[in-house]
Amino acid sequence: MEIQSQAYLFSRLADTQMAALEGLIYITTEKQGKSGFFKVFDVDRSQIIRTSLLICDPCTMVFLNTNSQMTPVQSSTLSTWRQSPTSVVKMYKGVPTDDDEQAATQIFSNPIQGVYNEEIRMEIVEKFSVSLGAFYFKTTDDFYFVIQPYYSDLNTYTTTGYTSTGFYMKSKDQVPKNVTVLCVRDTRFNGTTGANVVGSLPNPNGKVTVGENDGDDNRSITVPPQKVINGWTTNHIGQNITINSVNSEGGEYFVQYFVRQGQLIPETSSMATTTSSAAVTTTTATTTFVASTTQNVVTSSKSATTLATATTNTMTPTTLPGSTTTGNVETTTKSSRKVQILLLLIVTSFVGFWQN
């Protein structure tokens, strides 16, 4: 059915019966309706979605949720996320039009759009909930996930991998709250923590804060959410990530967070015990100093002092250049005395010979 300007729905149900109905009618554009790569789903039950089985590449998938009996209303939870190595997935709020989306307006993506517009691909996407009546994906290649009509609270959630990404949103109907995500980490490795923030708050003083925390060591970003991504990253992985807001009542915001494990941190202490050269020891300490944070610099400086002391003590009993020179002088001095004694004996013998 093609609609030019208006559409009417007729039913033989009584008004009371009509009032009790819940649902929606989704009207697509002509282009969308004729496309085999445009799909619409009602989140009324648990469903497995896989684009390769839908024969949909590239694919636009719209998800609609009219369930107002849950808290927050119209919530959908996504889990068991899988992508092929070359797949690109972007999630947007609302419904799509025939026009292309504005750059950096997605509320979630994998690969992630980094601070410097680099793409960061994550092997693990954590379970997350979307509290929207309508949202959609634009995808390429194979994409698989499970979607269910319920809300999963992110607060005190623990990540399932050393490198992963997740999502949190506050809907317009939700009361603002503080959220803490516990991070699985291996402190032998360095790494990064980051977040992309999108949204709209009616209060001009409204702001969203995303922080990385490791005891008293904290780093964060505080921004007024906008339609375009505000990105942030820090070269640390703490014990947890916190998300909170001020003056956000009646507004909505979306946060994609991620942790990314890096390289194994060199064990400076164990390396120092195997070095026998003072020059090598100094070089090792300097490398650690450059690669470490300010807090690690203090540790590295202490380690460098200890190494220098240990090296000096070890080298003291050995033959150092100064000691070698002194030894030669002493040896030469003793040899000269032997020559003098020998000459004295010869002279004495010679004098005695002439006296005879």
Tab-separated table of C-alpha atoms in Angstrom:
chain	number	residue	atom	x	y	z
A	1	MET	CA	0.000	0.000	0.000
A	2	GLU	CA	1.396	3.381	-0.984
A	3	ILE	CA	0.512	6.386	1.164
A	4	GLN	CA	0.602	9.835	-0.365
A	5	SER	CA	-0.304	12.051	2.591
A	6	GLN	CA	-2.731	10.391	5.028
A	7	ALA	CA	-3.647	6.874	6.158
A	8	TYR	CA	-6.723	5.563	7.957
A	9	LEU	CA	-7.258	2.393	9.966
A	10	PHE	CA	-10.717	0.846	10.141
A	11	SER	CA	-11.790	-1.852	12.597
A	12	ARG	CA	-14.987	-3.499	13.764
A	13	LEU	CA	-13.714	-3.640	17.328
A	14	ALA	CA	-15.514	-1.634	19.987
A	15	ASP	CA	-13.861	1.498	21.348
A	16	THR	CA	-13.083	-0.235	24.639
A	17	GLN	CA	-11.412	-3.068	22.771
A	18	MET	CA	-9.427	-0.647	20.618
A	19	ALA	CA	-8.307	1.220	23.713
A	20	ALA	CA	-6.941	-1.991	25.203
A	21	LEU	CA	-4.805	-2.764	22.147
A	22	GLU	CA	-1.066	-2.138	22.208
A	23	GLY	CA	1.064	-2.058	19.115
A	24	LEU	CA	2.080	0.088	16.221
A	25	ILE	CA	1.946	0.442	12.487
A	26	TYR	CA	5.316	1.110	10.901
A	27	ILE	CA	5.202	3.020	7.632
A	28	THR	CA	8.332	2.857	5.475
A	29	THR	CA	9.412	5.070	2.635
A	30	GLU	CA	8.901	3.780	-0.887
A	31	LYS	CA	12.617	3.139	-1.248
A	32	GLN	CA	12.746	1.168	1.996
A	33	GLY	CA	9.647	-0.830	1.119
A	34	LYS	CA	11.122	-1.951	-2.187
A	35	SER	CA	14.515	-2.850	-0.730
A	36	GLY	CA	15.343	-6.422	0.170
A	37	PHE	CA	17.955	-5.110	2.592
A	38	PHE	CA	15.507	-3.332	4.902
A	39	LYS	CA	14.068	-5.331	7.818
A	40	VAL	CA	11.679	-4.438	10.667
A	41	PHE	CA	11.359	-6.405	13.930
A	42	ASP	CA	8.978	-6.201	16.880
A	43	VAL	CA	10.778	-6.890	20.162
A	44	ASP	CA	7.930	-8.844	21.735
A	45	ARG	CA	9.870	-12.055	22.423
A	46	SER	CA	13.387	-13.479	22.437
A	47	GLN	CA	14.798	-13.574	18.907
A	48	ILE	CA	18.052	-14.623	17.263
A	49	ILE	CA	19.111	-12.217	14.539
A	50	ARG	CA	21.713	-13.111	11.904
A	51	THR	CA	22.144	-11.039	8.779
A	52	SER	CA	23.612	-13.872	6.694
A	53	LEU	CA	20.431	-15.908	7.240
A	54	LEU	CA	18.359	-12.869	6.309
A	55	ILE	CA	20.458	-12.564	3.126
A	56	CYS	CA	20.872	-8.933	4.024
A	57	ASP	CA	24.196	-7.240	3.216
A	58	PRO	CA	24.420	-4.324	3.611
A	59	CYS	CA	21.496	-4.374	5.984
A	60	THR	CA	19.253	-1.875	7.762
A	61	MET	CA	17.355	-3.410	10.688
A	62	VAL	CA	14.715	-1.482	12.649
A	63	PHE	CA	13.646	-2.664	16.117
A	64	LEU	CA	10.374	-1.512	17.680
A	65	ASN	CA	9.354	-1.973	21.312
A	66	THR	CA	5.933	-0.897	22.638
A	67	ASN	CA	6.113	-2.677	25.995
A	68	SER	CA	5.191	-0.114	28.659
A	69	GLN	CA	4.762	-2.674	31.449
A	70	MET	CA	8.480	-2.836	32.278
A	71	THR	CA	10.836	-0.396	33.988
A	72	PRO	CA	12.313	1.402	32.170
A	73	VAL	CA	9.604	1.181	29.531
A	74	GLN	CA	10.326	-0.141	26.034
A	75	SER	CA	13.556	-1.866	27.030
A	76	SER	CA	15.388	-4.386	24.858
A	77	THR	CA	18.476	-6.335	25.926
A	78	LEU	CA	21.108	-7.443	23.407
A	79	SER	CA	23.545	-10.268	24.126
A	80	THR	CA	25.721	-12.958	22.490
A	81	TRP	CA	27.025	-10.397	20.017
A	82	ARG	CA	29.146	-11.813	17.175
A	83	GLN	CA	30.600	-10.193	14.054
A	84	SER	CA	32.690	-11.411	11.151
A	85	PRO	CA	36.228	-9.920	11.078
A	86	THR	CA	35.272	-7.345	8.423
A	87	SER	CA	31.775	-6.544	9.684
A	88	VAL	CA	30.833	-2.952	10.540
A	89	VAL	CA	27.852	-2.284	12.821
A	90	LYS	CA	26.406	1.099	13.783
A	91	MET	CA	23.370	1.689	15.990
A	92	TYR	CA	21.178	4.807	15.867
A	93	LYS	CA	18.171	6.006	17.849
A	94	GLY	CA	14.815	6.493	16.140
A	95	VAL	CA	13.916	5.281	12.652
A	96	PRO	CA	15.914	5.653	9.428
A	97	THR	CA	15.081	7.884	6.488
A	98	ASP	CA	16.270	7.685	2.900
A	99	ASP	CA	19.081	10.113	3.700
A	100	ASP	CA	22.500	9.090	4.977
A	101	GLU	CA	23.155	9.585	8.675
A	102	GLN	CA	25.301	12.477	9.813
A	103	ALA	CA	28.841	11.394	10.640
A	104	ALA	CA	29.608	10.502	14.274
A	105	THR	CA	25.960	10.454	15.385
A	106	GLN	CA	25.719	6.723	16.119
A	107	ILE	CA	25.001	5.793	19.727
A	108	PHE	CA	27.016	2.565	19.478
A	109	SER	CA	29.330	0.975	16.938
A	110	ASN	CA	31.859	-1.770	16.373
A	111	PRO	CA	34.501	-0.916	15.299
A	112	ILE	CA	34.419	2.053	17.664
A	113	GLN	CA	35.065	5.490	16.237
A	114	GLY	CA	38.084	6.649	18.243
A	115	VAL	CA	39.057	10.111	19.434
A	116	TYR	CA	41.244	10.638	16.355
A	117	ASN	CA	38.681	9.037	14.006
A	118	GLU	CA	40.600	5.768	14.064
A	119	GLU	CA	38.596	2.550	14.078
A	120	ILE	CA	38.994	0.326	17.146
A	121	ARG	CA	37.592	-3.166	16.621
A	122	MET	CA	36.466	-5.086	19.695
A	123	GLU	CA	36.199	-8.877	19.791
A	124	ILE	CA	33.892	-8.769	22.822
A	125	VAL	CA	30.694	-6.709	23.046
A	126	GLU	CA	29.185	-6.827	26.520
A	127	LYS	CA	25.485	-7.430	27.126
A	128	PHE	CA	23.557	-4.143	27.207
A	129	SER	CA	20.040	-2.696	27.203
A	130	VAL	CA	18.392	-0.085	24.998
A	131	SER	CA	15.347	1.746	26.410
A	132	LEU	CA	13.901	3.190	23.207
A	133	GLY	CA	10.650	2.636	21.366
A	134	ALA	CA	12.611	2.541	18.108
A	135	PHE	CA	16.260	2.102	17.162
A	136	TYR	CA	18.066	0.639	14.180
A	137	PHE	CA	21.297	-0.906	12.956
A	138	LYS	CA	23.197	-0.358	9.747
A	139	THR	CA	25.501	-3.298	9.111
A	140	THR	CA	27.846	-4.914	6.625
A	141	ASP	CA	28.893	-8.573	6.366
A	142	ASP	CA	27.756	-11.155	8.916
A	143	PHE	CA	26.295	-9.991	12.237
A	144	TYR	CA	24.690	-12.154	14.926
A	145	PHE	CA	23.048	-11.365	18.282
A	146	VAL	CA	20.146	-12.226	20.586
A	147	ILE	CA	17.523	-9.597	21.480
A	148	GLN	CA	15.003	-9.943	24.327
A	149	PRO	CA	12.273	-7.684	25.808
A	150	TYR	CA	13.629	-6.955	29.295
A	151	TYR	CA	15.970	-4.538	31.079
A	152	SER	CA	19.435	-5.521	32.313
A	153	ASP	CA	20.830	-3.155	34.952
A	154	LEU	CA	24.429	-2.240	34.145
A	155	ASN	CA	25.296	-1.067	37.666
A	156	THR	CA	27.937	-3.386	39.258
A	157	TYR	CA	28.183	-5.345	35.993
A	158	THR	CA	31.587	-7.002	35.474
A	159	THR	CA	33.191	-7.032	32.037
A	160	THR	CA	33.861	-10.452	30.521
A	161	GLY	CA	37.189	-9.779	28.801
A	162	TYR	CA	40.399	-7.762	28.994
A	163	THR	CA	39.428	-6.002	25.756
A	164	SER	CA	35.731	-5.263	25.375
A	165	THR	CA	33.092	-2.582	24.834
A	166	GLY	CA	29.659	-1.969	26.287
A	167	PHE	CA	26.806	0.522	26.375
A	168	TYR	CA	24.722	2.483	28.859
A	169	MET	CA	21.879	4.909	28.268
A	170	LYS	CA	19.517	7.023	30.324
A	171	SER	CA	16.128	7.496	28.693
A	172	LYS	CA	13.960	10.579	29.092
A	173	ASP	CA	11.713	8.725	31.541
A	174	GLN	CA	14.495	7.330	33.708
A	175	VAL	CA	15.575	8.890	36.986
A	176	PRO	CA	19.300	9.770	36.856
A	177	LYS	CA	21.574	7.436	38.802
A	178	ASN	CA	25.229	6.579	39.226
A	179	VAL	CA	26.476	3.503	37.399
A	180	THR	CA	29.654	1.535	38.125
A	181	VAL	CA	31.086	-1.054	35.730
A	182	LEU	CA	33.715	-3.362	37.236
A	183	CYS	CA	36.665	-4.003	34.922
A	184	VAL	CA	38.397	-7.349	34.516
A	185	ARG	CA	42.090	-6.532	34.107
A	186	ASP	CA	45.592	-7.966	34.271
A	187	THR	CA	47.889	-5.441	35.954
A	188	ARG	CA	50.930	-6.942	34.221
A	189	PHE	CA	49.713	-5.202	31.060
A	190	ASN	CA	49.175	-1.564	30.211
A	191	GLY	CA	46.098	-0.444	28.271
A	192	THR	CA	43.481	2.199	27.580
A	193	THR	CA	40.000	3.114	28.771
A	194	GLY	CA	37.673	5.266	26.697
A	195	ALA	CA	34.129	6.398	26.020
A	196	ASN	CA	31.945	8.084	23.401
A	197	VAL	CA	29.108	10.269	24.694
A	198	VAL	CA	26.038	11.349	22.699
A	199	GLY	CA	22.713	12.795	23.815
A	200	SER	CA	20.529	15.783	24.548
A	201	LEU	CA	19.660	17.384	27.902
A	202	PRO	CA	17.011	20.121	28.228
A	203	ASN	CA	18.874	21.837	31.064
A	204	PRO	CA	21.720	23.990	29.679
A	205	ASN	CA	23.746	23.093	32.775
A	206	GLY	CA	23.306	19.366	32.223
A	207	LYS	CA	26.488	17.319	31.971
A	208	VAL	CA	27.602	13.694	31.834
A	209	THR	CA	30.761	12.388	33.504
A	210	VAL	CA	32.576	9.179	32.583
A	211	GLY	CA	35.515	8.194	34.768
A	212	GLU	CA	38.198	5.533	35.139
A	213	ASN	CA	39.086	4.794	38.752
A	214	ASP	CA	41.889	2.880	40.424
A	215	GLY	CA	41.698	3.607	44.142
A	216	ASP	CA	42.713	7.240	44.621
A	217	ASP	CA	43.973	7.440	41.034
A	218	ASN	CA	41.088	8.818	38.938
A	219	ARG	CA	40.631	10.220	35.428
A	220	SER	CA	37.409	11.414	33.825
A	221	ILE	CA	35.671	13.504	31.193
A	222	THR	CA	32.681	15.785	31.864
A	223	VAL	CA	30.746	17.034	28.840
A	224	PRO	CA	27.330	18.375	27.886
A	225	PRO	CA	26.081	15.608	25.565
A	226	GLN	CA	25.429	16.613	21.972
A	227	LYS	CA	24.135	15.010	18.801
A	228	VAL	CA	27.706	14.372	17.639
A	229	ILE	CA	30.083	12.118	19.579
A	230	ASN	CA	32.245	13.517	22.370
A	231	GLY	CA	35.153	11.074	22.584
A	232	TRP	CA	37.606	10.451	25.413
A	233	THR	CA	40.434	8.040	26.152
A	234	THR	CA	43.116	7.575	28.812
A	235	ASN	CA	46.170	5.310	28.915
A	236	HIS	CA	45.062	3.438	32.022
A	237	ILE	CA	42.717	0.601	32.976
A	238	GLY	CA	41.360	1.038	36.487
A	239	GLN	CA	39.310	-1.124	38.798
A	240	ASN	CA	36.080	0.323	37.440
A	241	ILE	CA	34.363	2.774	35.113
A	242	THR	CA	31.764	5.165	36.515
A	243	ILE	CA	29.000	6.978	34.625
A	244	ASN	CA	26.905	9.739	36.187
A	245	SER	CA	25.232	13.020	35.336
A	246	VAL	CA	23.992	16.320	36.762
A	247	ASN	CA	20.884	18.245	35.718
A	248	SER	CA	19.911	15.448	33.323
A	249	GLU	CA	16.251	15.082	34.324
A	250	GLY	CA	13.975	14.787	31.305
A	251	GLY	CA	16.909	14.257	28.964
A	252	GLU	CA	18.624	11.275	27.414
A	253	TYR	CA	22.231	10.338	26.878
A	254	PHE	CA	24.140	7.378	25.480
A	255	VAL	CA	27.597	6.170	26.520
A	256	GLN	CA	29.700	3.584	24.710
A	257	TYR	CA	32.582	2.614	26.994
A	258	PHE	CA	35.542	0.362	26.254
A	259	VAL	CA	38.685	-1.116	27.804
A	260	ARG	CA	41.579	-2.269	25.665
A	261	GLN	CA	44.484	-4.310	27.022
A	262	GLY	CA	47.882	-3.282	25.692
A	263	GLN	CA	51.421	-4.631	25.973
A	264	LEU	CA	53.113	-6.564	28.754
A	265	ILE	CA	54.872	-4.146	31.111
A	266	PRO	CA	58.637	-4.928	31.356
A	267	GLU	CA	59.640	-6.351	34.732
A	268	THR	CA	62.441	-3.920	35.600
A	269	SER	CA	63.437	-5.616	38.866
A	270	SER	CA	63.922	-9.058	37.317
A	271	MET	CA	65.872	-7.617	34.395
A	272	ALA	CA	68.203	-5.750	36.718
A	273	THR	CA	69.301	-8.902	38.544
A	274	THR	CA	70.527	-10.454	35.302
A	275	THR	CA	72.576	-7.473	34.114
A	276	SER	CA	76.249	-7.227	34.958
A	277	SER	CA	77.089	-3.983	33.177
A	278	ALA	CA	76.472	-0.616	34.795
A	279	ALA	CA	75.743	0.861	31.384
A	280	VAL	CA	73.081	-1.718	30.628
A	281	THR	CA	71.498	-1.203	34.037
A	282	THR	CA	71.284	2.526	33.436
A	283	THR	CA	69.705	2.031	30.015
A	284	THR	CA	67.056	-0.316	31.413
A	285	ALA	CA	66.077	2.151	34.118
A	286	THR	CA	65.816	4.971	31.591
A	287	THR	CA	63.531	2.965	29.290
A	288	THR	CA	61.166	2.194	32.140
A	289	PHE	CA	61.157	5.852	33.130
A	290	VAL	CA	60.030	6.983	29.685
A	291	ALA	CA	57.325	4.349	29.269
A	292	SER	CA	55.855	4.698	32.747
A	293	THR	CA	53.429	7.166	34.319
A	294	THR	CA	54.439	9.710	36.938
A	295	GLN	CA	53.669	7.269	39.698
A	296	ASN	CA	55.820	4.628	38.041
A	297	VAL	CA	58.619	7.123	37.546
A	298	VAL	CA	59.072	7.354	41.315
A	299	THR	CA	59.281	3.592	41.495
A	300	SER	CA	61.671	3.516	38.569
A	301	SER	CA	63.843	6.189	40.143
A	302	LYS	CA	64.099	4.171	43.347
A	303	SER	CA	64.909	1.075	41.359
A	304	ALA	CA	67.616	2.938	39.442
A	305	THR	CA	69.271	4.087	42.686
A	306	THR	CA	69.238	0.579	44.059
A	307	LEU	CA	70.717	-0.793	40.875
A	308	ALA	CA	73.521	1.733	40.905
A	309	THR	CA	74.410	0.832	44.488
A	310	ALA	CA	74.313	-2.861	43.760
A	311	THR	CA	76.514	-2.434	40.712
A	312	THR	CA	79.071	-0.399	42.644
A	313	ASN	CA	79.282	-2.977	45.414
A	314	THR	CA	79.734	-5.780	42.938
A	315	MET	CA	82.445	-3.999	41.021
A	316	THR	CA	84.440	-2.904	44.117
A	317	PRO	CA	86.409	-6.116	44.641
A	318	THR	CA	87.185	-6.500	40.947
A	319	THR	CA	90.128	-4.943	39.123
A	320	LEU	CA	88.911	-1.443	38.176
A	321	PRO	CA	90.942	0.846	35.916
A	322	GLY	CA	92.194	2.947	38.840
A	323	SER	CA	93.149	-0.135	40.860
A	324	THR	CA	94.973	-1.642	37.907
A	325	THR	CA	97.159	1.432	37.531
A	326	THR	CA	98.007	1.437	41.231
A	327	GLY	CA	98.882	-2.248	41.117
A	328	ASN	CA	101.249	-1.742	38.206
A	329	VAL	CA	103.004	1.050	40.042
A	330	GLU	CA	103.391	-1.122	43.085
A	331	THR	CA	104.736	-3.962	40.953
A	332	THR	CA	107.164	-1.642	39.240
A	333	THR	CA	108.327	-0.293	42.594
A	334	LYS	CA	109.019	-3.763	43.951
A	335	SER	CA	110.950	-4.681	40.803
A	336	SER	CA	113.104	-1.542	41.145
A	337	ARG	CA	114.043	-2.533	44.693
A	338	LYS	CA	115.145	-5.952	43.473
A	339	VAL	CA	117.340	-4.313	40.844
A	340	GLN	CA	118.854	-1.999	43.443
A	341	ILE	CA	119.730	-4.916	45.725
A	342	LEU	CA	121.213	-6.828	42.818
A	343	LEU	CA	123.332	-3.862	41.779
A	344	LEU	CA	124.480	-3.401	45.364
A	345	LEU	CA	125.650	-7.000	45.521
A	346	ILE	CA	127.491	-6.653	42.252
A	347	VAL	CA	129.211	-3.444	43.344
A	348	THR	CA	130.194	-4.993	46.677
A	349	SER	CA	131.646	-8.023	44.969
A	350	PHE	CA	133.484	-5.831	42.514
A	351	VAL	CA	135.002	-3.688	45.268
A	352	GLY	CA	136.081	-6.798	47.167
A	353	PHE	CA	137.701	-8.145	44.029
A	354	TRP	CA	139.827	-5.058	43.565
A	355	GLN	CA	140.817	-5.048	47.247
A	356	ASN	CA	142.131	-8.567	46.892
